[in-house]
Short mmCIF file of C-alpha atoms and ligand atoms in Angstrom, two decimals:
data_model
loop_
_atom_site.label_atom_id
_atom_site.label_comp_id
_atom_site.label_asym_id
_atom_site.label_seq_id
_atom_site.Cartn_x
_atom_site.Cartn_y
_atom_site.Cartn_z
CA UNK A 1 14.51 -20.61 8.95
CA UNK A 2 11.31 -22.01 7.57
CA UNK A 3 9.40 -24.53 9.72
CA UNK A 4 9.59 -28.06 8.27
CA UNK A 5 5.79 -28.21 7.86
CA UNK A 6 5.91 -25.01 5.81
CA UNK A 7 8.89 -25.87 3.60
CA UNK A 8 6.95 -27.98 1.07
CA UNK A 9 4.29 -25.26 0.85
CA UNK A 10 6.89 -22.67 -0.06
CA UNK A 11 8.59 -25.05 -2.50
CA UNK A 12 5.24 -25.49 -4.21
CA UNK A 13 4.70 -21.72 -4.42
CA UNK A 14 8.11 -21.39 -6.12
CA UNK A 15 7.35 -24.20 -8.55
CA UNK A 16 3.87 -23.02 -9.50
CA UNK A 17 4.69 -19.32 -9.84
CA UNK A 18 8.02 -19.22 -11.67
CA UNK A 19 9.84 -15.91 -12.06
CA UNK A 20 7.50 -14.01 -9.74
CA UNK A 21 10.20 -13.01 -7.29
CA UNK A 22 8.19 -10.30 -5.50
CA UNK A 23 5.37 -12.76 -4.90
CA UNK A 24 7.86 -15.34 -3.58
CA UNK A 25 9.31 -12.69 -1.26
CA UNK A 26 5.90 -11.71 0.15
CA UNK A 27 4.85 -15.35 0.73
CA UNK A 28 8.18 -16.23 2.30
CA UNK A 29 7.94 -13.31 4.71
CA UNK A 30 4.55 -14.49 5.99
CA UNK A 31 5.53 -18.19 6.13
CA UNK A 32 8.66 -17.26 8.11
CA UNK A 33 6.35 -15.99 10.86
CA UNK A 34 4.00 -18.99 10.92
CA UNK A 35 6.20 -21.71 12.43
CA UNK A 36 5.09 -20.93 15.97
CA UNK A 37 1.45 -20.73 14.86
CA UNK A 38 1.30 -24.20 13.33
CA UNK A 39 3.11 -25.58 16.40
CA UNK A 40 0.47 -24.10 18.69
CA UNK A 41 -2.49 -24.68 16.35
CA UNK A 42 -1.77 -27.76 14.22
CA UNK A 43 -5.27 -27.44 12.72
CA UNK A 44 -3.99 -24.55 10.60
CA UNK A 45 -1.55 -26.87 8.85
CA UNK A 46 -4.40 -29.21 7.86
CA UNK A 47 -6.84 -29.20 4.95
CA UNK A 48 -4.32 -27.40 2.72
CA UNK A 49 -5.41 -24.22 4.46
CA UNK A 50 -2.13 -22.36 4.06
CA UNK A 51 -1.81 -23.61 0.46
CA UNK A 52 -5.24 -22.13 -0.25
CA UNK A 53 -4.15 -18.79 1.19
CA UNK A 54 -1.19 -18.78 -1.21
CA UNK A 55 -3.36 -19.38 -4.29
CA UNK A 56 -5.47 -16.46 -5.59
CA UNK A 57 -9.17 -17.26 -5.99
CA UNK A 58 -9.12 -15.69 -9.45
CA UNK A 59 -6.54 -14.01 -11.73
CA UNK A 60 -7.75 -11.90 -14.62
CA UNK A 61 -5.46 -10.64 -17.39
CA UNK A 62 -6.82 -8.55 -20.24
CA UNK A 63 -5.86 -6.42 -23.22
CA UNK A 64 -6.33 -2.66 -22.92
CA UNK A 65 -6.38 -1.01 -26.37
CA UNK A 66 -6.52 2.79 -26.59
CA UNK A 67 -5.70 5.56 -29.04
CA UNK A 68 -3.06 8.16 -28.16
CA UNK A 69 -3.05 11.86 -29.12
CA UNK A 70 -1.16 11.10 -32.34
CA UNK A 71 -3.92 8.71 -33.38
CA UNK A 72 -1.75 5.64 -32.82
CA UNK A 73 -3.24 2.51 -31.29
CA UNK A 74 -1.54 1.56 -28.04
CA UNK A 75 -1.85 -1.78 -26.29
CA UNK A 76 -1.36 -2.32 -22.57
CA UNK A 77 -2.01 -5.25 -20.29
CA UNK A 78 -4.57 -5.05 -17.48
CA UNK A 79 -4.68 -7.22 -14.35
CA UNK A 80 -7.02 -7.92 -11.48
CA UNK A 81 -6.06 -10.57 -8.94
CA UNK A 82 -8.96 -11.47 -6.64
CA UNK A 83 -6.92 -13.07 -3.91
CA UNK A 84 -9.19 -13.95 -1.02
CA UNK A 85 -12.80 -13.13 -0.20
CA UNK A 86 -13.30 -15.06 3.05
CA UNK A 87 -13.74 -11.85 5.07
CA UNK A 88 -15.62 -9.70 2.55
CA UNK A 89 -15.54 -8.41 -1.03
CA UNK A 90 -12.07 -8.29 -2.59
CA UNK A 91 -10.55 -4.93 -1.76
CA UNK A 92 -7.31 -3.35 -2.94
CA UNK A 93 -5.92 -0.70 -5.26
CA UNK A 94 -5.06 -0.39 -8.93
CA UNK A 95 -1.47 0.43 -9.90
CA UNK A 96 -0.49 2.02 -13.23
CA UNK A 97 3.28 1.76 -13.67
CA UNK A 98 5.45 0.32 -16.48
CA UNK A 99 7.00 -2.19 -14.05
CA UNK A 100 3.64 -3.90 -13.32
CA UNK A 101 3.58 -7.65 -14.06
CA UNK A 102 1.36 -10.47 -12.84
CA UNK A 103 3.85 -11.26 -10.04
CA UNK A 104 3.71 -7.64 -8.82
CA UNK A 105 -0.07 -7.73 -8.55
CA UNK A 106 0.00 -11.15 -6.87
CA UNK A 107 2.46 -9.96 -4.22
CA UNK A 108 0.33 -6.90 -3.56
CA UNK A 109 -2.92 -8.94 -3.44
CA UNK A 110 -1.37 -11.45 -1.03
CA UNK A 111 -0.14 -8.68 1.30
CA UNK A 112 -3.48 -6.94 1.01
CA UNK A 113 -5.39 -10.00 2.25
CA UNK A 114 -3.54 -10.03 5.58
CA UNK A 115 -3.47 -6.24 5.88
CA UNK A 116 -7.21 -6.04 5.41
CA UNK A 117 -7.72 -8.78 8.00
CA UNK A 118 -5.56 -6.85 10.43
CA UNK A 119 -7.85 -3.81 10.23
CA UNK A 120 -10.65 -5.91 11.76
CA UNK A 121 -12.98 -4.77 8.96
CA UNK A 122 -15.12 -6.96 6.65
CA UNK A 123 -12.93 -6.80 3.53
CA UNK A 124 -11.17 -9.48 1.50
CA UNK A 125 -7.97 -8.93 -0.48
CA UNK A 126 -7.31 -8.10 -4.12
CA UNK A 127 -5.15 -5.89 -6.31
CA UNK A 128 -4.98 -4.83 -9.93
CA UNK A 129 -3.41 -2.48 -12.40
CA UNK A 130 -1.64 -2.15 -15.69
CA UNK A 131 1.81 -1.69 -17.22
CA UNK A 132 0.51 1.64 -18.58
CA UNK A 133 2.88 4.55 -17.86
CA UNK A 134 0.91 7.72 -17.08
CA UNK A 135 4.06 9.91 -17.04
CA UNK A 136 4.01 12.49 -19.83
CA UNK A 137 0.52 11.48 -21.01
CA UNK A 138 -2.09 14.17 -21.68
CA UNK A 139 -5.31 14.35 -19.72
CA UNK A 140 -7.22 13.03 -22.73
CA UNK A 141 -4.89 10.07 -23.10
CA UNK A 142 -5.30 9.24 -19.41
CA UNK A 143 -9.09 9.40 -19.84
CA UNK A 144 -9.14 7.16 -22.90
CA UNK A 145 -6.88 4.64 -21.20
CA UNK A 146 -8.98 4.60 -18.02
CA UNK A 147 -12.19 4.17 -20.01
CA UNK A 148 -10.79 1.24 -21.97
CA UNK A 149 -9.39 -0.35 -18.79
CA UNK A 150 -12.75 -0.07 -17.05
CA UNK A 151 -14.65 -1.40 -20.07
CA UNK A 152 -13.17 -4.82 -19.30
CA UNK A 153 -12.77 -4.51 -15.52
CA UNK A 154 -16.43 -3.56 -15.03
CA UNK A 155 -17.68 -7.12 -15.53
CA UNK A 156 -15.50 -8.40 -12.68
CA UNK A 157 -16.22 -5.83 -9.96
CA UNK A 158 -19.17 -4.56 -7.93
CA UNK A 159 -19.94 -3.21 -4.48
CA UNK A 160 -20.52 -6.76 -3.11
CA UNK A 161 -17.89 -8.44 -5.28
CA UNK A 162 -14.68 -6.49 -5.65
CA UNK A 163 -14.00 -2.85 -4.79
CA UNK A 164 -10.82 -1.35 -6.31
CA UNK A 165 -9.14 1.90 -5.20
CA UNK A 166 -6.01 3.88 -6.20
CA UNK A 167 -2.32 3.03 -5.80
CA UNK A 168 0.85 4.15 -7.60
CA UNK A 169 -0.14 6.21 -10.68
CA UNK A 170 -3.86 6.08 -9.84
CA UNK A 171 -5.31 9.05 -7.96
CA UNK A 172 -8.62 10.87 -7.97
CA UNK A 173 -8.36 11.92 -11.62
CA UNK A 174 -7.97 8.32 -12.83
CA UNK A 175 -10.63 7.01 -10.41
CA UNK A 176 -13.01 9.69 -11.70
CA UNK A 177 -12.60 8.56 -15.31
CA UNK A 178 -13.02 4.93 -14.29
CA UNK A 179 -16.07 5.57 -12.14
CA UNK A 180 -17.63 7.62 -14.96
CA UNK A 181 -17.18 4.76 -17.41
CA UNK A 182 -18.56 2.19 -14.94
CA UNK A 183 -21.60 4.37 -14.30
CA UNK A 184 -22.18 4.80 -18.01
CA UNK A 185 -21.87 1.08 -18.74
CA UNK A 186 -24.08 -0.12 -15.91
CA UNK A 187 -26.53 2.77 -15.77
CA UNK A 188 -26.21 2.64 -11.98
CA UNK A 189 -24.79 5.17 -9.53
CA UNK A 190 -23.09 2.41 -7.56
CA UNK A 191 -20.88 4.55 -5.32
CA UNK A 192 -19.51 1.60 -3.37
CA UNK A 193 -17.84 0.01 -6.40
CA UNK A 194 -14.68 2.13 -6.10
CA UNK A 195 -13.06 3.97 -3.21
CA UNK A 196 -10.79 7.00 -3.13
CA UNK A 197 -13.49 8.95 -4.99
CA UNK A 198 -13.72 12.75 -5.02
CA UNK A 199 -15.73 14.32 -2.22
CA UNK A 200 -18.56 15.59 -4.43
CA UNK A 201 -19.09 12.22 -6.12
CA UNK A 202 -19.25 9.86 -3.15
CA UNK A 203 -15.77 10.03 -1.66
CA UNK A 204 -14.90 10.07 2.03
CA UNK A 205 -13.16 12.83 3.90
CA UNK A 206 -9.67 11.79 5.06
CA UNK A 207 -9.28 9.06 2.37
CA UNK A 208 -6.63 11.16 0.57
CA UNK A 209 -4.70 11.68 3.79
CA UNK A 210 -5.42 8.28 5.33
CA UNK A 211 -2.43 6.11 4.41
CA UNK A 212 0.13 8.74 5.37
CA UNK A 213 -1.68 9.85 8.51
CA UNK A 214 -2.24 6.24 9.55
CA UNK A 215 1.43 5.36 9.06
CA UNK A 216 2.44 8.24 11.32
CA UNK A 217 -0.10 7.18 13.99
CA UNK A 218 1.33 3.69 13.87
CA UNK A 219 4.93 4.89 14.27
CA UNK A 220 3.79 7.23 17.05
CA UNK A 221 2.34 4.22 18.92
CA UNK A 222 5.60 2.33 18.49
CA UNK A 223 7.60 5.32 19.75
CA UNK A 224 5.41 5.58 22.83
CA UNK A 225 6.32 2.04 23.86
CA UNK A 226 9.80 3.51 24.43
CA UNK A 227 8.59 6.80 25.89
CA UNK A 228 9.48 8.68 22.72
CA UNK A 229 7.53 10.79 20.25
CA UNK A 230 7.87 12.58 16.87
CA UNK A 231 8.57 15.84 18.66
CA UNK A 232 11.88 17.32 17.52
CA UNK A 233 12.88 14.21 15.55
CA UNK A 234 14.55 14.34 12.13
CA UNK A 235 12.28 12.51 9.67
CA UNK A 236 13.00 11.34 6.11
CA UNK A 237 10.24 10.15 3.77
CA UNK A 238 10.92 8.53 0.41
CA UNK A 239 8.60 9.25 -2.52
CA UNK A 240 6.55 12.38 -3.02
CA UNK A 241 3.20 10.90 -4.01
CA UNK A 242 -0.01 10.46 -2.09
CA UNK A 243 1.37 8.42 0.81
CA UNK A 244 4.58 10.44 1.18
CA UNK A 245 2.95 13.89 1.18
CA UNK A 246 0.44 13.10 3.94
CA UNK A 247 3.03 11.20 5.95
CA UNK A 248 5.11 14.38 5.91
CA UNK A 249 2.11 16.50 6.85
CA UNK A 250 1.14 14.44 9.91
CA UNK A 251 4.77 13.91 11.02
CA UNK A 252 5.26 17.69 10.95
CA UNK A 253 1.97 18.23 12.80
CA UNK A 254 3.26 15.97 15.60
CA UNK A 255 6.41 18.08 15.90
CA UNK A 256 8.75 16.13 13.60
CA UNK A 257 11.17 17.96 11.29
CA UNK A 258 10.75 16.39 7.84
CA UNK A 259 14.00 17.15 6.07
CA UNK A 260 14.00 14.99 2.91
CA UNK A 261 11.76 13.39 0.29
CA UNK A 262 12.33 11.92 -3.19
CA UNK A 263 11.05 10.61 -6.51
CA UNK A 264 12.50 8.05 -8.89
CA UNK A 265 15.04 10.60 -10.22
CA UNK A 266 16.58 11.81 -6.96
CA UNK A 267 15.99 13.35 -3.55
CA UNK A 268 15.84 16.78 -1.96
CA UNK A 269 17.13 17.79 1.49
CA UNK A 270 16.03 20.94 3.24
CA UNK A 271 17.41 21.20 6.76
CA UNK A 272 14.87 23.66 8.04
CA UNK A 273 12.05 21.36 6.92
CA UNK A 274 10.30 20.57 3.62
CA UNK A 275 7.69 23.22 2.82
CA UNK A 276 4.50 21.25 2.23
CA UNK A 277 2.54 23.97 0.48
CA UNK A 278 5.25 24.27 -2.17
CA UNK A 279 5.59 20.49 -2.46
CA UNK A 280 1.84 20.05 -2.92
CA UNK A 281 1.74 22.82 -5.50
CA UNK A 282 4.52 21.08 -7.47
CA UNK A 283 3.24 17.51 -7.12
CA UNK A 284 -0.55 17.76 -6.93
CA UNK A 285 -1.23 20.71 -9.21
CA UNK A 286 1.71 20.97 -11.63
CA UNK A 287 2.43 17.21 -11.62
CA UNK A 288 6.13 18.13 -11.43
CA UNK A 289 9.27 16.58 -9.89
CA UNK A 290 11.12 17.13 -6.60
CA UNK A 291 13.86 18.84 -8.65
CA UNK A 292 11.23 21.50 -9.52
CA UNK A 293 10.49 21.84 -5.80
CA UNK A 294 14.20 22.43 -5.07
CA UNK A 295 14.40 25.11 -7.80
CA UNK A 296 11.39 26.93 -6.36
CA UNK A 297 12.76 26.84 -2.82
CA UNK A 298 16.23 28.22 -3.65
CA UNK A 299 19.61 27.51 -1.99
CA UNK A 300 18.18 26.09 1.28
CA UNK A 301 16.90 23.04 -0.62
CA UNK A 302 19.58 20.79 -2.09
CA UNK A 303 18.62 18.39 -4.88
CA UNK A 304 20.72 15.23 -5.26
CA UNK A 305 20.04 13.51 -8.59
CA UNK A 306 20.14 9.68 -8.50
CA UNK A 307 21.17 9.75 -4.82
CA UNK A 308 20.01 7.47 -1.99
CA UNK A 309 17.78 9.30 0.43
CA UNK A 310 18.75 6.78 3.14
CA UNK A 311 22.20 8.40 3.34
CA UNK A 312 20.61 11.41 5.06
CA UNK A 313 21.09 11.07 8.86
CA UNK A 314 17.68 10.85 10.57
CA UNK A 315 15.84 9.56 13.64
CA UNK A 316 12.78 8.25 11.81
CA UNK A 317 12.53 6.86 8.25
CA UNK A 318 9.26 6.31 6.42
CA UNK A 319 9.83 4.52 3.06
CA UNK A 320 6.73 5.51 1.06
CA UNK A 321 7.56 5.00 -2.64
CA UNK A 322 7.74 1.40 -3.82
CA UNK A 323 8.80 -2.20 -3.11
CA UNK A 324 12.44 -3.07 -2.32
CA UNK A 325 13.54 0.58 -2.33
CA UNK A 326 15.47 0.22 0.94
CA UNK A 327 18.24 -2.41 0.83
CA UNK A 328 20.34 -4.12 3.50
CA UNK A 329 23.12 -1.64 2.81
CA UNK A 330 20.71 1.31 3.22
CA UNK A 331 19.48 -0.18 6.51
CA UNK A 332 23.02 -0.50 7.86
CA UNK A 333 23.68 3.15 6.91
CA UNK A 334 20.52 4.25 8.73
CA UNK A 335 21.44 2.19 11.80
CA UNK A 336 24.97 3.62 11.82
CA UNK A 337 23.44 7.13 11.67
CA UNK A 338 21.29 6.41 14.75
CA UNK A 339 17.82 5.63 13.33
CA UNK A 340 15.29 4.77 16.06
CA UNK A 341 12.13 3.93 14.08
CA UNK A 342 11.11 2.86 10.58
CA UNK A 343 7.50 2.77 9.36
CA UNK A 344 6.68 1.28 5.96
CA UNK A 345 4.24 3.60 4.17
CA UNK A 346 4.77 1.71 0.91
CA UNK A 347 4.16 -2.01 0.38
CA UNK A 348 7.27 -4.12 1.08
CA UNK A 349 9.72 -1.20 0.59
CA UNK A 350 12.39 -2.85 2.76
CA UNK A 351 14.19 -5.91 1.44
CA UNK A 352 14.29 -8.97 3.77
CA UNK A 353 17.95 -8.16 4.51
CA UNK A 354 17.00 -4.60 5.52
CA UNK A 355 14.22 -5.84 7.81
CA UNK A 356 16.67 -8.23 9.49
CA UNK A 357 19.20 -5.43 9.97
CA UNK A 358 16.58 -3.24 11.69
CA UNK A 359 15.31 -6.03 13.94
CA UNK A 360 18.87 -7.08 14.87
CA UNK A 361 19.68 -3.46 15.82
CA UNK A 362 16.50 -3.24 17.95
CA UNK A 363 15.09 -0.46 15.76
CA UNK A 364 11.32 -0.06 16.05
CA UNK A 365 10.08 -1.48 12.75
CA UNK A 366 6.47 -1.15 11.52
CA UNK A 367 5.80 -3.43 8.51
CA UNK A 368 3.61 -2.10 5.69
CA UNK A 369 0.85 -4.59 6.35
CA UNK A 370 0.21 -2.84 9.64
CA UNK A 371 1.64 0.65 9.21
CA UNK A 372 0.02 1.52 5.87
CA UNK A 373 -3.36 -0.12 6.56
CA UNK A 374 -4.97 3.27 7.26
CA UNK A 375 -5.66 3.77 3.55
CA UNK A 376 -7.69 0.63 3.05
CA UNK A 377 -9.35 1.06 6.46
CA UNK A 378 -10.60 4.48 5.39
CA UNK A 379 -11.71 2.96 2.08
CA UNK A 380 -13.85 0.60 4.15
CA UNK A 381 -15.23 3.66 5.97
CA UNK A 382 -16.00 5.15 2.54
CA UNK A 383 -17.93 1.95 1.68
CA UNK A 384 -19.89 2.31 4.93
CA UNK A 385 -20.80 5.91 4.10
CA UNK A 386 -21.79 4.94 0.55
CA UNK A 387 -23.96 2.06 1.81
CA UNK A 388 -25.83 4.34 4.20
CA UNK A 389 -25.81 7.31 1.77
CA UNK A 390 -24.12 9.36 4.43
CA UNK A 391 -21.08 11.63 4.61
CA UNK A 392 -19.11 12.07 7.81
CA UNK A 393 -17.14 15.10 8.97
CA UNK A 394 -13.34 15.24 8.78
CA UNK A 395 -13.09 15.01 12.59
CA UNK A 396 -15.36 11.96 12.86
CA UNK A 397 -13.56 10.14 10.06
CA UNK A 398 -10.09 10.97 11.34
CA UNK A 399 -11.06 9.85 14.84
CA UNK A 400 -12.20 6.49 13.38
CA UNK A 401 -8.91 6.17 11.46
CA UNK A 402 -6.88 6.91 14.58
CA UNK A 403 -8.84 4.38 16.60
CA UNK A 404 -8.33 1.73 13.88
CA UNK A 405 -4.56 2.37 13.73
CA UNK A 406 -4.25 2.16 17.52
CA UNK A 407 -6.21 -1.10 17.34
CA UNK A 408 -3.87 -2.52 14.68
CA UNK A 409 -0.86 -1.51 16.76
CA UNK A 410 -2.28 -3.21 19.85
CA UNK A 411 -3.15 -6.37 17.94
CA UNK A 412 0.40 -6.61 16.56
CA UNK A 413 1.97 -5.85 19.92
CA UNK A 414 -0.13 -8.37 21.88
CA UNK A 415 0.28 -11.09 19.26
CA UNK A 416 4.07 -10.63 19.22
CA UNK A 417 4.11 -10.93 23.02
CA UNK A 418 1.85 -13.99 22.97
CA UNK A 419 4.27 -15.70 20.58
CA UNK A 420 7.33 -14.84 22.66
CA UNK A 421 8.74 -12.05 20.46
CA UNK A 422 7.84 -8.79 22.20
CA UNK A 423 8.39 -5.71 20.04
CA UNK A 424 8.54 -7.75 16.80
CA UNK A 425 5.77 -6.09 14.77
CA UNK A 426 6.59 -8.18 11.68
CA UNK A 427 5.72 -11.37 13.51
CA UNK A 428 2.78 -9.74 15.27
CA UNK A 429 1.24 -8.39 12.04
CA UNK A 430 1.72 -11.60 10.07
CA UNK A 431 0.27 -13.85 12.77
CA UNK A 432 -2.64 -11.58 13.71
CA UNK A 433 -3.59 -11.08 10.04
CA UNK A 434 -3.16 -14.75 9.20
CA UNK A 435 -5.23 -15.98 12.16
CA UNK A 436 -8.25 -13.90 11.22
CA UNK A 437 -8.26 -14.96 7.56
CA UNK A 438 -7.49 -18.58 8.44
CA UNK A 439 -10.44 -18.78 10.85
CA UNK A 440 -12.83 -17.56 8.15
CA UNK A 441 -11.35 -19.81 5.45
CA UNK A 442 -11.76 -22.85 7.72
CA UNK A 443 -15.32 -21.92 8.61
CA UNK A 444 -16.39 -21.57 4.97
CA UNK A 445 -15.29 -25.09 3.99
CA UNK A 446 -13.40 -26.22 0.92
CA UNK A 447 -14.54 -23.69 -1.69
P1 NDP B 1 1.93 7.72 -6.00
O1 NDP B 1 1.86 7.32 -7.42
O2 NDP B 1 1.07 8.81 -5.50
O3 NDP B 1 3.44 8.06 -5.60
C1 NDP B 1 4.46 7.14 -5.79
C2 NDP B 1 5.78 7.81 -5.42
O4 NDP B 1 6.78 6.81 -5.38
C3 NDP B 1 6.23 8.83 -6.43
O5 NDP B 1 6.99 9.82 -5.79
C4 NDP B 1 7.12 8.00 -7.37
O6 NDP B 1 8.12 8.75 -8.03
C5 NDP B 1 7.75 7.03 -6.41
N1 NDP B 1 8.02 5.76 -7.12
C6 NDP B 1 7.10 4.95 -7.70
N2 NDP B 1 7.70 3.92 -8.30
C7 NDP B 1 9.00 4.07 -8.08
C8 NDP B 1 10.14 3.33 -8.44
N3 NDP B 1 10.04 2.20 -9.17
N4 NDP B 1 11.35 3.79 -8.02
C9 NDP B 1 11.44 4.93 -7.28
N5 NDP B 1 10.39 5.68 -6.92
C10 NDP B 1 9.21 5.25 -7.32
O7 NDP B 1 1.66 6.35 -5.19
P2 NDP B 1 1.19 6.18 -3.66
O8 NDP B 1 1.77 7.26 -2.82
O9 NDP B 1 -0.26 5.96 -3.67
O10 NDP B 1 1.85 4.78 -3.28
C11 NDP B 1 3.19 4.66 -2.74
C12 NDP B 1 3.35 3.32 -2.05
O11 NDP B 1 2.38 3.19 -1.00
C13 NDP B 1 3.13 2.09 -2.93
O12 NDP B 1 3.96 1.05 -2.47
C14 NDP B 1 1.68 1.72 -2.65
O13 NDP B 1 1.40 0.36 -2.93
C15 NDP B 1 1.62 2.01 -1.16
N6 NDP B 1 0.29 2.20 -0.60
C16 NDP B 1 -0.55 3.17 -1.09
C17 NDP B 1 -1.78 3.36 -0.53
C18 NDP B 1 -2.67 4.49 -0.94
O14 NDP B 1 -3.68 4.70 -0.26
N7 NDP B 1 -2.36 5.23 -1.98
C19 NDP B 1 -2.28 2.47 0.55
C20 NDP B 1 -1.29 1.55 1.05
C21 NDP B 1 -0.07 1.40 0.46
P3 NDP B 1 8.01 9.00 -9.61
O15 NDP B 1 6.98 10.08 -9.77
O16 NDP B 1 9.37 9.41 -10.01
O17 NDP B 1 7.59 7.69 -10.23
#
């Protein structure tokens, strides 16, 4: 139930942002947690502070023309939503996927603002992307698209203004083409303008692994509150992209048995454990599908086309593909099969009904805002290294990441306790993130 002070704010968000259901969902989820905050701190309900947090500072939409390999002109739409810069330069990834619309980018930018606040680092929130579909495109087509995209984006970003990174469909290859075009246009080697860069051109060690590793650290912290660990647990991870692969790697390193992963066509189950070398070969080098992985592995790996990975009985689930991929029905199946912990590697992968089902069943539930913040936190470490023209070792960087994730876990845990909901990480993450941004927004006046 929404607090009566917050109801008109939400009604206004619905009215002013029609047909942006994912954005509505993300705002609603945060507002649902804020009732107790405005009761305790009425000052946060004044000066249209919450309304300002729901309105992006700037929304940029642009045409991206490019020429495909058959010499045809293609037109895509580019977006950058600069949501909130009270804590630092806008920071958040770029997503290339045919489903991208303004509402998608707004939901991601809104989430990002609170996530970034939760890390304790000096970064604001933003997000961007395009409805471009990289699947099946040649390397040259990807390069021409990225160059055209950056030709417009360049005027809106900068190391002190807005620092994009990767997300779905945007990895090191795409970031390389975009950084190259930015460098060419500006005649500056401004390393800090993008993060997720390759190691030899200004990237940070551990950035590739960071979101997945961080999500596992977060779940590990949650498990410890109940004297449990990954050791010997059956783990399922949806997706097979950047976040999923490194989630699997760290979960296995902590003793978990990762038995299933997926892509948008289906999932694969391998009872003795997914072989990460083969998976990486298929996904990172051949840019193939999990069905190719199953073929390579032989009869031990079973591929289920169009199936629901959440039907596989497991102790720990890490949804790491995309928003709303785990429904209320999926959550009930997982609960029935004895799930003990869920950590969101993706952004908003569980529907509100699924989240409720987990909380009602007393399943440890780590929301994306907290659990997947390791990626952006390591991006902020990359910015630090770029600013000081330094490059840290893997061990140093991973130790910083681990410390940051433990810090986020503690902040969520303590905040949930303070507001009378011990163990509710959704409430803890929303309130802790909100409070930090709100303090800064208040301090900076009406701007
Ligand atoms: P990738 O592009 O590397 O991988 C995405 C994976 O999810 C692929 O396996 C893809 O399968 C699957 N997927 C994507 N869209 C859909 C869909 N509509 N339905 C089913 N499956 C889908 O992206 P990332 O791993 O970088 O990102 C995954 C999630 O993690 C996203 O929610 C992202 O916002 C979030 N995230 C990423 C961070 C990062 O550092 N990269 C940081 C924090 C959050 P297919 O190949 O079939 O499309």
